[in-house]
Short mmCIF file of C-alpha atoms in Angstrom, two decimals:
data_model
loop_
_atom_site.label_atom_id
_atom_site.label_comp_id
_atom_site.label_asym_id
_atom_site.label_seq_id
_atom_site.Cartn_x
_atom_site.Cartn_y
_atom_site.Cartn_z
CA UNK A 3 15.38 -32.79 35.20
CA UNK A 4 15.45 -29.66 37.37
CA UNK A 5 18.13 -28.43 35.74
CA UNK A 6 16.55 -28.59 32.17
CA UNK A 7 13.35 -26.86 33.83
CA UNK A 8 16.00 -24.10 35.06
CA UNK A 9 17.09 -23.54 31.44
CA UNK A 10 13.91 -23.56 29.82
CA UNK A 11 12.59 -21.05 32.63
CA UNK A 12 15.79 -18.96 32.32
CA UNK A 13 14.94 -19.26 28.06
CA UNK A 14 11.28 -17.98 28.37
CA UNK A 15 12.80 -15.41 30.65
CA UNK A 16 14.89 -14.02 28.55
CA UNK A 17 12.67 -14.21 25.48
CA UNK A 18 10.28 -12.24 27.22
CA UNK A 19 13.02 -9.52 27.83
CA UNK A 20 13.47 -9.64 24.00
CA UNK A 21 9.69 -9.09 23.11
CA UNK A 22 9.25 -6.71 26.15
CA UNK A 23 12.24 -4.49 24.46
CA UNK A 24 11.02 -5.13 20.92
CA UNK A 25 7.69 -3.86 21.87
CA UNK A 26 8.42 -1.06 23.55
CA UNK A 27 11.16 0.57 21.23
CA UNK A 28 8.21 -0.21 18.34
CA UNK A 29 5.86 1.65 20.61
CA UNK A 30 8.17 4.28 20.67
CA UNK A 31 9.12 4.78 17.31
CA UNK A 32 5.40 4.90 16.41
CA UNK A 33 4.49 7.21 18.72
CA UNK A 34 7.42 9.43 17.40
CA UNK A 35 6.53 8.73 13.33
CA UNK A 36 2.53 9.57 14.31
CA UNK A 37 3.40 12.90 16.29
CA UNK A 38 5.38 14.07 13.36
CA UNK A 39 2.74 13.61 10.78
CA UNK A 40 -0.66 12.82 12.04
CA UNK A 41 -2.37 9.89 10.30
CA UNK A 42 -5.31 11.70 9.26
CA UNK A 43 -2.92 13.95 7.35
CA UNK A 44 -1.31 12.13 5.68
CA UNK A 45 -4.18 12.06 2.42
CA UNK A 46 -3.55 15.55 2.53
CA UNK A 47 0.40 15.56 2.93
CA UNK A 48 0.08 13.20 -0.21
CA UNK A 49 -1.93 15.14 -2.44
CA UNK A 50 -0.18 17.80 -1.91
CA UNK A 51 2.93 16.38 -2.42
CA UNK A 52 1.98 14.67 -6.01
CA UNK A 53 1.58 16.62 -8.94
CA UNK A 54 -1.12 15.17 -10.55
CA UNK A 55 -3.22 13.11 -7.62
CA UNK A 56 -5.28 10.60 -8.95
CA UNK A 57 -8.95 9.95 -7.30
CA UNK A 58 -9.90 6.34 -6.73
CA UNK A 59 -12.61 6.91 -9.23
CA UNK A 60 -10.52 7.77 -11.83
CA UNK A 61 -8.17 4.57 -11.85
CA UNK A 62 -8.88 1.88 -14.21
CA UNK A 63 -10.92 -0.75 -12.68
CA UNK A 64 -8.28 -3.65 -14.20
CA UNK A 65 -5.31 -1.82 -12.73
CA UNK A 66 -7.08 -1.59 -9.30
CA UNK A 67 -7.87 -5.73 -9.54
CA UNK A 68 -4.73 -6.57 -10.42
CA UNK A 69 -2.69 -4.55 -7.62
CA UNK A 70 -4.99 -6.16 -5.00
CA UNK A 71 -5.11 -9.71 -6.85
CA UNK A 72 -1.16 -9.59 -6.51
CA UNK A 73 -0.17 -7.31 -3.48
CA UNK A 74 -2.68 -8.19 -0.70
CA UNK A 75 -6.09 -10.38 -1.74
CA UNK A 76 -7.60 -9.98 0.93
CA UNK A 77 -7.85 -6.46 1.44
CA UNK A 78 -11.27 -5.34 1.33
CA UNK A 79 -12.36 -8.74 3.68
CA UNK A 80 -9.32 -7.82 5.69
CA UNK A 81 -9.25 -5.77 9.07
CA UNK A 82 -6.47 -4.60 10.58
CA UNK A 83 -3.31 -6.98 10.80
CA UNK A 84 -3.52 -10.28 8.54
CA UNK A 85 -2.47 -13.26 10.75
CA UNK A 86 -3.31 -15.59 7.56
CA UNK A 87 -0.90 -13.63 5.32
CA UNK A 88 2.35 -13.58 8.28
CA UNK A 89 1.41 -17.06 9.30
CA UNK A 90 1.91 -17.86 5.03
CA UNK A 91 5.14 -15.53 4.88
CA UNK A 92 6.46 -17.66 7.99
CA UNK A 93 6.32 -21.07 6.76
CA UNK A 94 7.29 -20.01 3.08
CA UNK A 95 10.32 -18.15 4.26
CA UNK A 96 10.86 -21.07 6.78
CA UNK A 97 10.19 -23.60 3.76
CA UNK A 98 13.10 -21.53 2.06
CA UNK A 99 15.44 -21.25 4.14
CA UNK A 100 15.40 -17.32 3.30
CA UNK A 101 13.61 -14.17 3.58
CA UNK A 102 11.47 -14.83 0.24
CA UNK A 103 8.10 -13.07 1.58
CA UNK A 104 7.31 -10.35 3.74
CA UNK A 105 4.05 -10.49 4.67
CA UNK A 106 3.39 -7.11 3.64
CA UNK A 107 -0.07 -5.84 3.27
CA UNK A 108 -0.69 -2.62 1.08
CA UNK A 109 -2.09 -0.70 4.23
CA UNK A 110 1.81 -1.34 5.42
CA UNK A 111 3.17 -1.11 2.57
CA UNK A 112 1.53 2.78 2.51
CA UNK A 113 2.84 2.99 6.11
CA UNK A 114 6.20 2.25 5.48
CA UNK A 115 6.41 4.46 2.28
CA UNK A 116 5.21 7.43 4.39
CA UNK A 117 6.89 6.81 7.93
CA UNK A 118 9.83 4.77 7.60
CA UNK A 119 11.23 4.10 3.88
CA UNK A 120 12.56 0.68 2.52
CA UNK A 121 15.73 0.97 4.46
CA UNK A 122 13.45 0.13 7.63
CA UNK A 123 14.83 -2.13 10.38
CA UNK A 124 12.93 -4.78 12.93
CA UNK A 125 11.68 -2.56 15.40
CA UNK A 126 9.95 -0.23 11.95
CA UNK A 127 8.26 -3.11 11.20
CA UNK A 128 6.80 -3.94 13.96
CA UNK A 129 5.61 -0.05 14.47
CA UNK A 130 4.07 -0.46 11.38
CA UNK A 131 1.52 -2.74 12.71
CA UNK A 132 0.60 -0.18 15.05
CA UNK A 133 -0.68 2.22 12.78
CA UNK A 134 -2.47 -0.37 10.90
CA UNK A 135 -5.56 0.61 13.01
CA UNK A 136 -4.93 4.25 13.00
CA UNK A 137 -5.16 4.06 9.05
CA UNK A 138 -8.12 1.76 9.15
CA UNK A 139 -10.14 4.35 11.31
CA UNK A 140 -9.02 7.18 9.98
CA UNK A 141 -9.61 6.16 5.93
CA UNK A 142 -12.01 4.07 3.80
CA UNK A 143 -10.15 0.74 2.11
CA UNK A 144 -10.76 2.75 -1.03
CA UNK A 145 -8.93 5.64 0.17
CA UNK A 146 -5.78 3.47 1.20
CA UNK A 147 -5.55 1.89 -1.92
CA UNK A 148 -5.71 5.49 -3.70
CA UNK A 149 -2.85 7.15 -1.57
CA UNK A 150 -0.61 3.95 -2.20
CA UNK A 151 -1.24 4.16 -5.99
CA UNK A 152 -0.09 7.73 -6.07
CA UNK A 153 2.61 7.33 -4.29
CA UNK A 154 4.64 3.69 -4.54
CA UNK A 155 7.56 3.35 -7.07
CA UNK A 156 6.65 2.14 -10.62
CA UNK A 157 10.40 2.22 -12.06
CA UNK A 158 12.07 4.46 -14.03
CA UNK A 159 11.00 7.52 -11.63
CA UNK A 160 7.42 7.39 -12.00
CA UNK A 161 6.14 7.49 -8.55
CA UNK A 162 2.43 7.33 -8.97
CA UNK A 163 0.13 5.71 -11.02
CA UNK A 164 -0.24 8.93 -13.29
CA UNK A 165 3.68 9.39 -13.58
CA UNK A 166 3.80 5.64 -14.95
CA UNK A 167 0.55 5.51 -16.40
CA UNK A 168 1.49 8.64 -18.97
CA UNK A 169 5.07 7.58 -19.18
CA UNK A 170 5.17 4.13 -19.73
CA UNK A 171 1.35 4.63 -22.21
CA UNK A 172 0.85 8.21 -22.92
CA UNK A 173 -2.84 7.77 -21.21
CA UNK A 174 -4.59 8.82 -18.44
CA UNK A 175 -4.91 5.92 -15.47
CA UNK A 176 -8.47 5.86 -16.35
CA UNK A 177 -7.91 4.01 -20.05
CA UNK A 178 -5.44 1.18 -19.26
CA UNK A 179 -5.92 -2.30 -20.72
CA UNK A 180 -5.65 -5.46 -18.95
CA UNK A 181 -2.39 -6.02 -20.66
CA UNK A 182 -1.17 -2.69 -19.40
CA UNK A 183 -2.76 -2.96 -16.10
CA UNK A 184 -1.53 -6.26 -15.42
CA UNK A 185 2.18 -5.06 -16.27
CA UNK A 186 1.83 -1.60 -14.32
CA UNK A 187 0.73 -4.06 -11.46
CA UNK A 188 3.41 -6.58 -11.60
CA UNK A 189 6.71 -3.62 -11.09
CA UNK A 190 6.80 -1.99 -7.64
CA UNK A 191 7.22 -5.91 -6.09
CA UNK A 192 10.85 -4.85 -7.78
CA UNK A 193 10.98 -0.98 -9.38
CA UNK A 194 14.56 -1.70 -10.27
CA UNK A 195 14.32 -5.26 -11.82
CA UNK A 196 11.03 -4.98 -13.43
CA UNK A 197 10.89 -0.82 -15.07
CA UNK A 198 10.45 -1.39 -18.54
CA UNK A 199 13.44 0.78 -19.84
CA UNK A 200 15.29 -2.95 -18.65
CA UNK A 201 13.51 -4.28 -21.46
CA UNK A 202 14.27 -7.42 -18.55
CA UNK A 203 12.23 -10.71 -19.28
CA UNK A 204 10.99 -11.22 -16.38
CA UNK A 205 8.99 -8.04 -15.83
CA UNK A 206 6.51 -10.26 -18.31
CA UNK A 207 6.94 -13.39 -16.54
CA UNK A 208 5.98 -10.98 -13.44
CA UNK A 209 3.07 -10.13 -15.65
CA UNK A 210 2.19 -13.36 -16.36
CA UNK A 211 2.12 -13.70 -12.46
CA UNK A 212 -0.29 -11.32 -12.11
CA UNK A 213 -2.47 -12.26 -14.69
CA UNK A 214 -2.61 -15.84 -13.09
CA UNK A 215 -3.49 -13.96 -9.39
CA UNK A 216 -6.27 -12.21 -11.21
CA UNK A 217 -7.52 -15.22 -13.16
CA UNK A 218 -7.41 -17.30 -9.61
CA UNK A 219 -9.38 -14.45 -7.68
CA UNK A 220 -12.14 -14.52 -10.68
CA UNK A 221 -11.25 -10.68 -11.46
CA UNK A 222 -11.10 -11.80 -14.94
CA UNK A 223 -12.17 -15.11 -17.18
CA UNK A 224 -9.85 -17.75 -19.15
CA UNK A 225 -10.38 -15.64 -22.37
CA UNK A 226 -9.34 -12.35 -20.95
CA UNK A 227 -6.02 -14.17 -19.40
CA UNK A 228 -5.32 -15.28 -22.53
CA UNK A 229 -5.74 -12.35 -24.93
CA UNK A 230 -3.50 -10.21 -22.48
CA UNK A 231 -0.61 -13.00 -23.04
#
């Protein structure tokens, strides 16, 4: 019996070295990231950077549902990190046997697209979390989900909603239908897979995802769902 209590002590020991490590080299990295670009710069680093920066005022309503519907539902309830949405990802990807949700929220999502790219390792992601404060105080929920539209992938090198939005429609963001909402909404989960040049089938069963999110959060009625199909 002592000698079980030995190992477990020497287990928690060394787990707590892990986290203690994990923690501190996420500290650091965020600390570096946030001294090289301020977070209340970076609305202005983005608009700057994009061509034609879109105001949240001037994105179709539908588009704006169905992002938040599909990437992160709780968003405007939400503050700062959501423990319901990693506690989900964790059993699922558990359940699975595989990494088949991240977790993500769009505030991280905008995080990781400005400070750290997709090619982002354990210790990024856990600096992400924290500047999900930082970008909480520093910008409206409105103004978060405007600097991610104008900047995350939408296939086929439209990064932006405008870029995809004129490509993809030949309209400004402003006149989308739910059909074309719902499919803008459905491709940065998988730019490469789901850009319509692939003509791919399941960039519409994607859709049909979405549409179903929507439906489920009441951001649109049984008859709307089924004239977009």
């Amino acid at each position: 019996m002592k000698i079980f209590k030995k190992i477990l002590l020497i287990i928690l020991l060394l787990l707590a070295i892990v986290l203690s490590a994990l923690f501190g080299a996420s500290y650091y990295d965020y600390y570096k990231a946030r001294q090289s670009l301020p977070v209340v710069d970076v609305i202005e680093k983005i608009r700057a950077d994009t061509p034609h920066y879109i105001e949240y005022q001037d994105i179709d309503e539908d588009l704006i549902k169905a992002v938040v519907a599909t990437e992160d539902r709780r968003f405007f309830q939400r503050e700062g990190i959501d423990f319901i949405a990693l506690g989900r990802a964790l059993f699922r990807n558990l359940e699975a046997r595989s990494l088949v949700e991240g977790g993500s929220t769009i505030t991280q999502q905008l995080i990781q697209n400005v400070y750290f790219g997709f090619d982002n390792n354990l210790i990024d992601k856990f600096a992400e979390y924290f500047f999900i404060y930082d970008f909480e105080d520093a910008y409206t929920k409105e103004e978060i989900l405007e600097m991610y539209l104008n900047i995350i992938n939408f296939g086929d090198g439209n990064f932006g909603v405008y870029a995809a939005s004129m490509d993809y429609f030949g309209k400004d963001p402003s006149d989308l239908t739910i059909y074309e909402a719902s499919l803008l909404a459905g491709i940065p989960n998988s730019p490469a897979n789901y850009q319509l040049s692939n003509k791919n089938p399941k960039t519409y069963e994607r859709q049909r995802h979405v549409l179903q999110s929507m439906l489920q959060e009441g951001y649109i009625d049984k008859s709307a769902y089924d004239e977009a199909l």
